[in-house]
Coordinates of C-alpha atoms in Angstrom, one line a residue:
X1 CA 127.5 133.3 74.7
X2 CA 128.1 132.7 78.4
X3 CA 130.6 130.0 78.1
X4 CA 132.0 127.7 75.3
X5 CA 129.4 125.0 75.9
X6 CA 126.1 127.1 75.9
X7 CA 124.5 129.2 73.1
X8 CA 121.6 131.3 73.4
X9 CA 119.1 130.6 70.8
X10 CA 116.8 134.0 69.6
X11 CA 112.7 133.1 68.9
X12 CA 109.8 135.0 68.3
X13 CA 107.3 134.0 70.8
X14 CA 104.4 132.3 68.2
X15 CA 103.3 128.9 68.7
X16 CA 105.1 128.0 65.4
X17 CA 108.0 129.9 65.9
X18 CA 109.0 128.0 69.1
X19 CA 108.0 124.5 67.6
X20 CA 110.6 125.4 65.1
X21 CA 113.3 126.6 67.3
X22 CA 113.0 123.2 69.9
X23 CA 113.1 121.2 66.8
X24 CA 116.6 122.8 65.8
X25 CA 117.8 122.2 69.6
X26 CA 116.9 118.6 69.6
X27 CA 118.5 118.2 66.6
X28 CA 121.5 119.9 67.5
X29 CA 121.8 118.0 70.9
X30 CA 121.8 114.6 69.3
X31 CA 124.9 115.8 67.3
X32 CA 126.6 117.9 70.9
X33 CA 124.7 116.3 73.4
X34 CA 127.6 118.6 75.8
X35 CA 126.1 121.5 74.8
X36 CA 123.1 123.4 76.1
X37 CA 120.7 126.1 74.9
X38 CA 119.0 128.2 75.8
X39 CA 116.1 130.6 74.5
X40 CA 115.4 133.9 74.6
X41 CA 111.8 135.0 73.1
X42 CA 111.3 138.6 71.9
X43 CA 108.8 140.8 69.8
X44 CA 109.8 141.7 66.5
X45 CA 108.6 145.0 65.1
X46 CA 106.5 142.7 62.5
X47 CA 104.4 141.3 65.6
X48 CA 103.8 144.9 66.7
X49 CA 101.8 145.5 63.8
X50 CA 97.9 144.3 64.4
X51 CA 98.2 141.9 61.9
X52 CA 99.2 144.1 58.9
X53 CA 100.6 142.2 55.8
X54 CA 104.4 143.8 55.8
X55 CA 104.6 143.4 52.1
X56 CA 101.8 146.6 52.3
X57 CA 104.3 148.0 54.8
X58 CA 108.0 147.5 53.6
X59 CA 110.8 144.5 53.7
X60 CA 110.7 141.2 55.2
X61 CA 113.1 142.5 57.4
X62 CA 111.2 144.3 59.4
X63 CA 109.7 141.6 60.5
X64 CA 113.1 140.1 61.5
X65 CA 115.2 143.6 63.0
X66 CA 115.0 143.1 66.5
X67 CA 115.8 139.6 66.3
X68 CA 119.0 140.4 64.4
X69 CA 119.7 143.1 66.4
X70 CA 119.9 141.1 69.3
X71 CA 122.2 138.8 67.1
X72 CA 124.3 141.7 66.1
X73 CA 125.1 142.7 70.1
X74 CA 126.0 139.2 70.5
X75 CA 122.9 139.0 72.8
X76 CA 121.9 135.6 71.4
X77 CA 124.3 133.2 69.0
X78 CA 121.8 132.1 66.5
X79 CA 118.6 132.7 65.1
X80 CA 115.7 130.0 63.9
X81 CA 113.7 131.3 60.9
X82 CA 111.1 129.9 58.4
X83 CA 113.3 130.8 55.4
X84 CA 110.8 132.0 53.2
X85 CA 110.5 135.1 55.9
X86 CA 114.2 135.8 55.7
X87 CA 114.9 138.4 53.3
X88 CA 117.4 137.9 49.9
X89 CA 119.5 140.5 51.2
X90 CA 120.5 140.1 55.1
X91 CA 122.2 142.9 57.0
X92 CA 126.0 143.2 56.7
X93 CA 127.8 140.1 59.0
X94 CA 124.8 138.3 59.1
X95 CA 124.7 135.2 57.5
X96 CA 122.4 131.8 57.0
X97 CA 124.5 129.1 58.9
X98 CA 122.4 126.1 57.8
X99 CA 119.0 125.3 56.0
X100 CA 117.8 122.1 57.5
X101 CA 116.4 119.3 55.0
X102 CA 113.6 121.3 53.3
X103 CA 110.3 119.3 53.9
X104 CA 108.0 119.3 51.5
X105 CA 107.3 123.0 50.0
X106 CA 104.2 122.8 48.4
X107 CA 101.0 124.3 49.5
X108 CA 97.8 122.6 51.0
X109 CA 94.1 123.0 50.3
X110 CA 92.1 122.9 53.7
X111 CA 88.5 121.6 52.7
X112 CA 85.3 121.8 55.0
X113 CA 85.2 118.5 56.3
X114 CA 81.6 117.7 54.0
X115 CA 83.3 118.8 50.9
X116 CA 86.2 116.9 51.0
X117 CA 86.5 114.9 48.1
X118 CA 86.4 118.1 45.9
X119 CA 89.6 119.4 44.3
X120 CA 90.0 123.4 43.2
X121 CA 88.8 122.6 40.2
X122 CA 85.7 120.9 41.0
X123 CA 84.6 123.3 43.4
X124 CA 81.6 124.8 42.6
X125 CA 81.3 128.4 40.9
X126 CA 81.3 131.2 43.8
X127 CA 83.3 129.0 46.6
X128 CA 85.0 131.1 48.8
X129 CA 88.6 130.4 49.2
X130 CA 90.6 132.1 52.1
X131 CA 94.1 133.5 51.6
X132 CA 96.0 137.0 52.7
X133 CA 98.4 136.0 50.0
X134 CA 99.5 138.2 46.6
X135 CA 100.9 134.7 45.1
X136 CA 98.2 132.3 45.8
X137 CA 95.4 134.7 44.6
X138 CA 96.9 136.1 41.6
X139 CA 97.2 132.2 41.0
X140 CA 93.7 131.4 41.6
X141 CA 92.4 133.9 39.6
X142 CA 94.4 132.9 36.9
X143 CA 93.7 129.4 36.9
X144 CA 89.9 128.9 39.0
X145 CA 88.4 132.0 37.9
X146 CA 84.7 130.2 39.4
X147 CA 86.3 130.1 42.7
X148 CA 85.8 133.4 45.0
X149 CA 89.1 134.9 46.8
X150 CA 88.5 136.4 50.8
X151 CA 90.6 137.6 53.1
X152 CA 91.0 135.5 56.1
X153 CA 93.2 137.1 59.0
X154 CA 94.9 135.3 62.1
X155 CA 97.2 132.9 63.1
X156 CA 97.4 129.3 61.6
X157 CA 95.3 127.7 64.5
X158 CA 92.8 130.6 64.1
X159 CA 92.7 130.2 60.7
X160 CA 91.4 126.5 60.8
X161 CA 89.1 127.3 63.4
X162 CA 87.2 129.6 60.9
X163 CA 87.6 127.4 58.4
X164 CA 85.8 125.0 60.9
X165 CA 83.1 126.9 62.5
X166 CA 82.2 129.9 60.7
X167 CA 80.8 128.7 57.3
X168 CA 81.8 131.8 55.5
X169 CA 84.6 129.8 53.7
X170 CA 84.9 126.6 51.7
X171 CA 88.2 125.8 51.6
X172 CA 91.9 127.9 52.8
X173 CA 95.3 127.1 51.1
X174 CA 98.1 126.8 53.6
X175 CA 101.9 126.3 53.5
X176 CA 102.0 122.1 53.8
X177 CA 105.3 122.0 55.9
X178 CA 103.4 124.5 58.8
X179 CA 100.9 122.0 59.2
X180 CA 102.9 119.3 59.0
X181 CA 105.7 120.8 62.0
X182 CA 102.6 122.0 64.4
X183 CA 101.1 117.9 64.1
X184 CA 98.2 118.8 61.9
X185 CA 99.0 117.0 58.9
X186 CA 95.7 115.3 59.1
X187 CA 94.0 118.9 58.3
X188 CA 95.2 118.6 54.6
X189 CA 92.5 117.7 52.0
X190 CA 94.9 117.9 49.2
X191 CA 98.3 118.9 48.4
X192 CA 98.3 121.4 45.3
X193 CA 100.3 120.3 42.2
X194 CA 103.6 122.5 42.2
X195 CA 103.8 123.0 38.4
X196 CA 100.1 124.0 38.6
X197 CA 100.1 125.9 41.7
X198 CA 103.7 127.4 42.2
X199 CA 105.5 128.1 45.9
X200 CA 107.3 130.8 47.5
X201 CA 110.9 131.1 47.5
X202 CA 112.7 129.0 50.1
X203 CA 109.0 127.6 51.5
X204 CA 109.4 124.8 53.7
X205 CA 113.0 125.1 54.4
X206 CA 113.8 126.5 58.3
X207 CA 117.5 128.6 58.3
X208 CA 119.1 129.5 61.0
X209 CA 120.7 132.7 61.4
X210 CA 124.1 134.1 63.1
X211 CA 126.8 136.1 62.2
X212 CA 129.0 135.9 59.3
X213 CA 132.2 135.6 61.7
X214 CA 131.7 133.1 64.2
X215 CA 133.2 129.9 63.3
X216 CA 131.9 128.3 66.3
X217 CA 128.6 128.6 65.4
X218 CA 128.7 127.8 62.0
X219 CA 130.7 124.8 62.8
X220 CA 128.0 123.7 65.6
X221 CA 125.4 124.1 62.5
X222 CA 127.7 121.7 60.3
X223 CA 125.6 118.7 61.3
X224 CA 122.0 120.5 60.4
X225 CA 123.3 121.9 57.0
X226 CA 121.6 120.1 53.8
X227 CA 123.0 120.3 50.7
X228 CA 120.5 119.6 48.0
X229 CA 117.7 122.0 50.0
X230 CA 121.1 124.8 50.0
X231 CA 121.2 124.4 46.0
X232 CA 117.8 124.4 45.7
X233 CA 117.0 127.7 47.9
X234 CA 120.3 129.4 46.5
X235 CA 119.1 128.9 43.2
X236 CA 115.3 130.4 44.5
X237 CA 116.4 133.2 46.5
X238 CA 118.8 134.3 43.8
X239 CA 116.1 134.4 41.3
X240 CA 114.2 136.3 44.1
X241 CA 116.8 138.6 44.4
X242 CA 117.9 139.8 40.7
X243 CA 113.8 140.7 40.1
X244 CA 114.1 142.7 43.1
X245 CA 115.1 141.5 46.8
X246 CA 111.6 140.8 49.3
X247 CA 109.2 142.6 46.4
X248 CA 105.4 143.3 47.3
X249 CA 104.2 141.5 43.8
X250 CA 103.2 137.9 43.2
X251 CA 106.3 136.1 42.6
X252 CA 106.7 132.2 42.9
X253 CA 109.1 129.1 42.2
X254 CA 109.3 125.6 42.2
X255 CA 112.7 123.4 42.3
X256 CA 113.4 120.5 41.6
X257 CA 117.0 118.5 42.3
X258 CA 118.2 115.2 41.5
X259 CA 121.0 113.1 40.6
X260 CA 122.7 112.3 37.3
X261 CA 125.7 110.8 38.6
X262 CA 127.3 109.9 41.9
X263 CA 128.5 113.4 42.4
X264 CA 126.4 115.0 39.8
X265 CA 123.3 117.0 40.3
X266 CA 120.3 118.5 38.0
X267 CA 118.4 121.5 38.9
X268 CA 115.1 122.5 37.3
X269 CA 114.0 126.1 38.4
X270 CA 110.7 127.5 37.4
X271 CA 109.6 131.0 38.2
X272 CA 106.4 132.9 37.4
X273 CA 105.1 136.8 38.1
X274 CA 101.5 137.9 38.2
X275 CA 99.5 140.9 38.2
X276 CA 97.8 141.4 41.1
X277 CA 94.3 139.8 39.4
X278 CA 96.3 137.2 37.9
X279 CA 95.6 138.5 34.7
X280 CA 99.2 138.6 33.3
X281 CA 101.5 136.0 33.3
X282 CA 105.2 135.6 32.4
X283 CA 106.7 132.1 33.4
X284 CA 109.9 130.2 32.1
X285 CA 112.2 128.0 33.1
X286 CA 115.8 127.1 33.3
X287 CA 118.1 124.1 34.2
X288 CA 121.7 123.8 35.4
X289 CA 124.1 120.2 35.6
X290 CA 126.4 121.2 39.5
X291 CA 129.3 119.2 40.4
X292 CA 129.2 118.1 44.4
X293 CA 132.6 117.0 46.2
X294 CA 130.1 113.9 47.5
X295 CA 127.3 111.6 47.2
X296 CA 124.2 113.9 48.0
X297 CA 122.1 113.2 50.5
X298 CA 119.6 114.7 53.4
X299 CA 121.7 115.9 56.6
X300 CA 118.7 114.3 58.3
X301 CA 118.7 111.0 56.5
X302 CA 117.6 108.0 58.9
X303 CA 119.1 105.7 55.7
X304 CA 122.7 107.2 56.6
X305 CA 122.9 108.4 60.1
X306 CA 122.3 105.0 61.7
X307 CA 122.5 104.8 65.5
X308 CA 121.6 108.9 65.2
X309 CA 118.2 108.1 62.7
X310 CA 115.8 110.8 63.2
X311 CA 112.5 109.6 62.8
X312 CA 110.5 112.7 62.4
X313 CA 110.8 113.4 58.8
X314 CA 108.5 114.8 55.8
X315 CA 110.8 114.9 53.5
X316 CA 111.1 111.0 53.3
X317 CA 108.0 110.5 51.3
X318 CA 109.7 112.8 48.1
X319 CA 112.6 112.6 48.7
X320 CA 114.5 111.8 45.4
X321 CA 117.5 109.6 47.0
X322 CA 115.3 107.2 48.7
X323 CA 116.9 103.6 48.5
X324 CA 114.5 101.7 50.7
X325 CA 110.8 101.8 51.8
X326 CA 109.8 104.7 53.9
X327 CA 108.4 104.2 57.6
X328 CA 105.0 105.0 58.3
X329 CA 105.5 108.8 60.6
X330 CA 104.3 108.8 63.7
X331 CA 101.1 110.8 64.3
X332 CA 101.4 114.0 66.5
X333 CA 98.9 115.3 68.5
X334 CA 96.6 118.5 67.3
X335 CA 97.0 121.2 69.9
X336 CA 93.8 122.0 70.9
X337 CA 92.6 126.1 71.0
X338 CA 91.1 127.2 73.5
X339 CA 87.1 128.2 72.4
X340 CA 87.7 131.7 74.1
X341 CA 90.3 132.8 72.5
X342 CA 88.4 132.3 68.9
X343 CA 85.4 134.1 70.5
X344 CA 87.9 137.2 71.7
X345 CA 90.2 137.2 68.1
X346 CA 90.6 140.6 68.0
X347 CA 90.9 139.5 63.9
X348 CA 86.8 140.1 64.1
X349 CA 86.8 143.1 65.5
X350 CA 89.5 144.8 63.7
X351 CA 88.2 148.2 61.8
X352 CA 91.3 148.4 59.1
X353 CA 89.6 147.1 56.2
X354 CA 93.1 145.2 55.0
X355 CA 92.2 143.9 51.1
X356 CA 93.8 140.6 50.4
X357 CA 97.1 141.1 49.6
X358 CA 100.1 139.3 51.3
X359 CA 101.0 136.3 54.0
X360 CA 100.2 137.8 57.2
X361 CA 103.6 137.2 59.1
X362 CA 102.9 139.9 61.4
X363 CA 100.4 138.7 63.9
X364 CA 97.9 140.2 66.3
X365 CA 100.3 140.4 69.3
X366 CA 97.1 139.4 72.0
X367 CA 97.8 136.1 69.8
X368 CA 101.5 135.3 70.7
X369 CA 100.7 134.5 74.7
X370 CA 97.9 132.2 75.9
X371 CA 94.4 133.0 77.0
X372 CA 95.3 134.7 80.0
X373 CA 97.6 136.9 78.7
X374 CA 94.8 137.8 75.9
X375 CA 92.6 138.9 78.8
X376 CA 95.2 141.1 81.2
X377 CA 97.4 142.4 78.2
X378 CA 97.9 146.0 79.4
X379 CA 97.2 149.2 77.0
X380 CA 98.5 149.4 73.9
X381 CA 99.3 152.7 72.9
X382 CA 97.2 154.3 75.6
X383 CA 94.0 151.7 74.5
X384 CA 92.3 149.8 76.8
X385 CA 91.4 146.3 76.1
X386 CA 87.9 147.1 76.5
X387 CA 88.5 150.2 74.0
X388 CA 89.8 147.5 71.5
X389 CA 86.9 145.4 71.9
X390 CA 84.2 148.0 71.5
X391 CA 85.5 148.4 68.0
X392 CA 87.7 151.8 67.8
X393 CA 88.0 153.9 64.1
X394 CA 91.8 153.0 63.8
X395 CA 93.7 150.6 65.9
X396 CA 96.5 152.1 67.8
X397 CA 99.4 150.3 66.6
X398 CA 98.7 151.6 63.4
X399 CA 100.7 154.7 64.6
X400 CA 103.6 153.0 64.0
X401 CA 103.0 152.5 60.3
X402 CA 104.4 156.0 59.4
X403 CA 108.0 155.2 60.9
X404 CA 107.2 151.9 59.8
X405 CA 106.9 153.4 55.9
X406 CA 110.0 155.5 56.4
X407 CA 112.2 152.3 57.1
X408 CA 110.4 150.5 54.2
X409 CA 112.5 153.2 52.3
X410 CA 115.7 152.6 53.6
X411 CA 116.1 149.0 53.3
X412 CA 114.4 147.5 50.7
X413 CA 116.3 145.8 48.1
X414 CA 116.8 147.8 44.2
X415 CA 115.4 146.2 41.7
X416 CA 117.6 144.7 38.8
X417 CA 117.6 147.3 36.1
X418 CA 116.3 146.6 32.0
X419 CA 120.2 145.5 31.3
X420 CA 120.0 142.5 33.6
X421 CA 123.2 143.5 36.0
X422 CA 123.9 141.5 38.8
X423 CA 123.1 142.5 43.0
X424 CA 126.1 141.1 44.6
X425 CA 125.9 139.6 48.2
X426 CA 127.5 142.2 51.0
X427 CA 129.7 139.4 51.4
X428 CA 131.4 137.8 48.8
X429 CA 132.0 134.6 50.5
X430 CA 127.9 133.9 50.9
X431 CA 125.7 133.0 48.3
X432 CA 122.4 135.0 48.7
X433 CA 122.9 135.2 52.2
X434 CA 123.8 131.3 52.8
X435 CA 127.5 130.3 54.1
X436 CA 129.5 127.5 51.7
X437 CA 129.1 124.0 52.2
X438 CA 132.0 121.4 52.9
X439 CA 130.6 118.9 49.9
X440 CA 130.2 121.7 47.3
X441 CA 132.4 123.8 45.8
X442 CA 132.3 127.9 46.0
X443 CA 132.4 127.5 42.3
X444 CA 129.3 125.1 42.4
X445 CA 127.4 127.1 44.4
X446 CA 128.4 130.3 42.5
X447 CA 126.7 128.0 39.5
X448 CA 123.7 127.9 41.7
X449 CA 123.2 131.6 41.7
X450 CA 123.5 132.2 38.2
X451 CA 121.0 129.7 37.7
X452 CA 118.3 131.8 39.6
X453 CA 119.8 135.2 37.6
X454 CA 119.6 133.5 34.7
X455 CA 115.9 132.5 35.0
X456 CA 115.2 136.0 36.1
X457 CA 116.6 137.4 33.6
X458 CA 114.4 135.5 31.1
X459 CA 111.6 136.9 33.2
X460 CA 112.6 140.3 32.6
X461 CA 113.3 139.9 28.9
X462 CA 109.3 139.2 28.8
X463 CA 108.1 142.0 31.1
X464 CA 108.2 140.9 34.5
X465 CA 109.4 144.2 35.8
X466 CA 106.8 146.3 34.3
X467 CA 104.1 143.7 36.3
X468 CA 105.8 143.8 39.0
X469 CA 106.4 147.8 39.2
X470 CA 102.3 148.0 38.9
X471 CA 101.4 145.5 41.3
X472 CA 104.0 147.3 43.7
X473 CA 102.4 150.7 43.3
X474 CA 98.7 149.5 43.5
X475 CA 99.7 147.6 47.6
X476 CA 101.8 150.4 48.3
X477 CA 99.3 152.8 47.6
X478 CA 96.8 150.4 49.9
X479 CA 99.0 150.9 52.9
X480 CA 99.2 155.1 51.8
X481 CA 95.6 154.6 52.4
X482 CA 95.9 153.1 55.8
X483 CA 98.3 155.6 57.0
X484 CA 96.1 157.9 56.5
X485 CA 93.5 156.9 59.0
X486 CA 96.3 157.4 61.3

C-alpha cells in the first residue's frame, strides 16, 4: 500500500473477474468515500492452461497462486474472488476478510429460445445439455437419465453464444449469480430447484482475500462482511473440507438460514457425493440452532442502511428477513460479443479431446483481452497464432501440465481418514479460512464448523470416501492421459 488512504486491489483480467472486483470498490467507496483503489490485473497459472478443467490438473489453488503471491509480497492489499474458486484450505497468513451478501446460489437452465417453456424434465429423450461440470452431470444422470450430457468449453459469453447459434445444444446450466452480476439475467429459462439440483460450496458468494495480519484491511472490509452468507459458507466449506479440501469428485450443498429468535438462527445443511455417472448416491442432512450477538441481517440491506441503500441487489427477492415489498431491479444492459471473436474461439479448434468433467475456471488466455488482442497475441510457447489455428497435435501450453501435476502433489488438501478426525485451519483464529465476525461469537462460528464436519461425517459413515476415491482416480487418470501427449 502506497499510503494510508489507497489500497491496491489484485484481479484476474476476465470479463467477470473485473465486474466483480469494481463492484467491491464501489461498494467500499460508499462506506470510505476518502479512500481510493486501485487495480492491478494479472494471469494466474489457471488462465495459462488452454482451457483445462484444474480439477483434472490439481487444487483450486492453482488457479489462485500468483494472485496470492502478489498478496503475500504485499504487492496488492486484497484480493476479489468468486468463493466457490477459493480453496478450503488457503495458504498460511492468508485469510477471507469478508463474504459479501451471497446472491442467490442456485444454478440456471439456459434454454434455446424456441424451447423455452420446457423444464429438465420435460425435455425430450436425447436433448443435449451442455456442462464441463463433475457435479451437474453426475446430477443429471442421476435424475434426467433421457437427457444427453456434452462438453461445452469457453467462457460464459462464449458459452451462450453456442447455445445461441450452433444448434448442437438444447439447453446449458449455469451458475445464476454469474448471469445475474454480468446483466444477463434475462438469459435464464428456469432456475433449478436446490433440493433437486444441489450447488457448489460457497456458490454465489464473492470473498475477498488479504492477509491474516493486517487489521487495516480487514477493518476497511468490516462494512462488506455478511453474517448469515459467513454461517452459511462456513458451515459448506467445512463440510467441503473434512471430505477432503478442493477434491476432483462430484460434491455439492445447499444451505439454508433463518431466524428462530431475535438473535437466534437455524441452519439446514444438506450435502450429497456422486459417482462420476451419477450412479451412486449418498446424501443426508444435518441442522444446527447458533446464537448471534445481533439481529441478523444482509450487510447490503437497502431496508437498514438508509441514506447508503444499495439498489443493486439479488438477494432481495429470497431473502429470508425481508419486512417490506422488494423493488423491481433495474435492468442491465447485455454486453454484446463481438461475432469475430466466436468465429476465432480457439475452443473449436482445440485438439485435447477434454471429456466432461469439471467447471472450466481456467480459460483460453486469447479470451481474457478483446478482439484485437486475440488477433496480435504473440507466440505462445514458440507457436504461432497461425500454428494454433491450423489445428496442431497438442497445444503448447500443455507443457506445463507436468509441473502443473507435480504441484497438484504438494498442495492438495488430505482427505479425512475412516475415524472421522478433524483438519484444523493453519490458523486457529479463522474458521475454514474466514476471519470472525463482530455480531457472532468465535464459539458460534466454531458451532458452524462442526455443523459441516458433522454432516460429513454422516457422509463418510455411508461410503462417501470410497465414491469419492474412484471418481478421483478415474479424472486423474484423464489428465495422466493428456500429459502424455505432451
Amino acid at each position: 500500500m502506497t499510503n494510508d488512504l489507497k489500497f491496491r486491489v489484485g484481479s484476474r483480467k476476465s470479463e467477470l473477474a473485473l465486474i466483480q472486483t469494481k463492484h467491491v470498490i464501489g461498494l467500499l467507496k460508499q462506506f470510505h468515500p476518502d479512500r481510493e483503489f486501485e487495480i492491478v490485473t494479472m494471469t494466474t497459472l489457471g488462465d495459462q492452461i488452454l482451457d483445462i478443467p484444474l480439477p483434472k490438473i490439481g487444487e483450486k489453488s492453482l488457479f489462485t497462486k500468483e494472485l496470492e503471491s502478489a498478496l503475500s509480497a504485499g504487492l496488492v492489499d486484497f484480493i476479489v474472488h468468486s468463493l466457490k474458486d477459493l480453496p478450503t484450505s488457503l495458504p498460511n497468513g492468508m485469510a477471507i476478510g469478508a463474504t459479501l451478501s451471497r446472491e442467490n446460489p442456485r444454478d440456471a437452465l439456459v434454454l434455446q429460445k424456441d424451447i423455452k417453456h420446457h423444464t429438465l424434465a420435460t425435455l425430450p429423450e436425447g436433448s443435449v445439455i451442455g456442462t464441463s461440470s463433475l457435479r451437474r452431470t453426475a446430477q443429471l444422470a442421476k435424475k434426467y437419465p433421457h437427457l444427453k450430457v456434452e462438453n461445452i468449453r469457453g467462457n460464459l459469453n462464449t458459452r451462450l453464444k453456442k447455445l445461441d447459434d450452433l444448434g448442437k445444444y438444447h439447453a446449458i446450466i449455469l451458475a445464476s449469480a454469474g448471469l445475474n452480476r454480468i446483466g444477463w439475467t434475462n438469459r435464464i429459462s428456469k432456475m433449478l430447484n436446490a433440493d433437486d439440483f444441489l450447488y457448489a460450496v460457497g456458490q454465489g458468494a464473492i470473498a475477498v482475500e488479504c492477509r491474516a495480519n493486517d487489521e487495516k484491511t480487514i477493518k476497511l472490509l468490516e462494512p462488506l462482511y455478511d453474517l448469515q452468507t459467513a454461517l452459511r459458507v462456513i458451515a459448506e466449506r467445512s463440510f467441503l473440507k473434512t471430505l477432503g479440501g478442493g477434491c476432483s469428485a462430484p460434491v455439492a450443498v445447499t444451505s439454508d438460514l433463518k431466524m428462530i429468535e431475535e438473535k437466534q438462527v437455524q441452519i439446514a445443511l444438506k450435502g450429497a457425493v456422486w459417482s462420476l455417472d451419477g450412479a451412486e448416491e449418498i446424501v443426508d442432512e444435518v441442522v444446527g440452532v447458533l446464537p448471534v450477538l445481533s439481529k441478523i441481517r444482509c450487510a447490503e440491506c437497502p431496508y437498514i442502511n438508509g441514506d447508503n441503500e444499495i439498489k443493486d441487489i439479488e438477494c432481495c427477492a429470497v431473502c429470508p428477513m425481508k419486512t417490506s415489498p422488494t423493488e423491481p431491479l433495474p435492468k442491465k444492459k447485455r454486453i454484446e460479443v463481438p461475432s469475430e471473436l466466436f468465429n476465432d474461439d480457439p475452443h473449436e479448434k482445440c485438439p485435447v479431446a477434454m471429456p466432461i468433467g469439471s467447471d472450466f475456471m481456467g480459460e483460453c488466455p486469447f479470451l481474457q483481452g478483446d478482439i484485437k488482442d486475440f488477433v496480435g497475441h504473440p507466440p505462445l510457447n514458440g507457436a504461432t497464432v497461425e500454428t494454433l489455428k491450423s489445428g496442431f497435435n497438442v497445444c503448447p501450453v500443455l507443457k506445463n501440465l507436468k509441473a502443473v501435476a507435480a504441484l497438484r502433489k504438494s498442495t492438495e488438501t488430505p482427505v479425512i481418514n475412516g475415524n472421522g478426525d478433524k483438519i484444523g485451519d493453519n490458523n486457529e483464529h479463522l474458521f475454514v479460512g474466514l476471519v470472525g465476525h463482530k455480531d457472532a461469537s468465535p464459539s458460534s462460528l466454531r458451532k458452524a464448523v462442526e455443523l459441516g464436519e458433522s454432516l460429513a461425517k454422516k457422509l463418510i459413515e455411508k461410503g462417501a470416501l470410497a465414491v469419492m476415491t474412484e471418481a478421483q482416480n478415474t479424472v486423474h487418470s484423464q489428465i495422466s492421459q493428456v500429459v502424455a501427449q505432451c
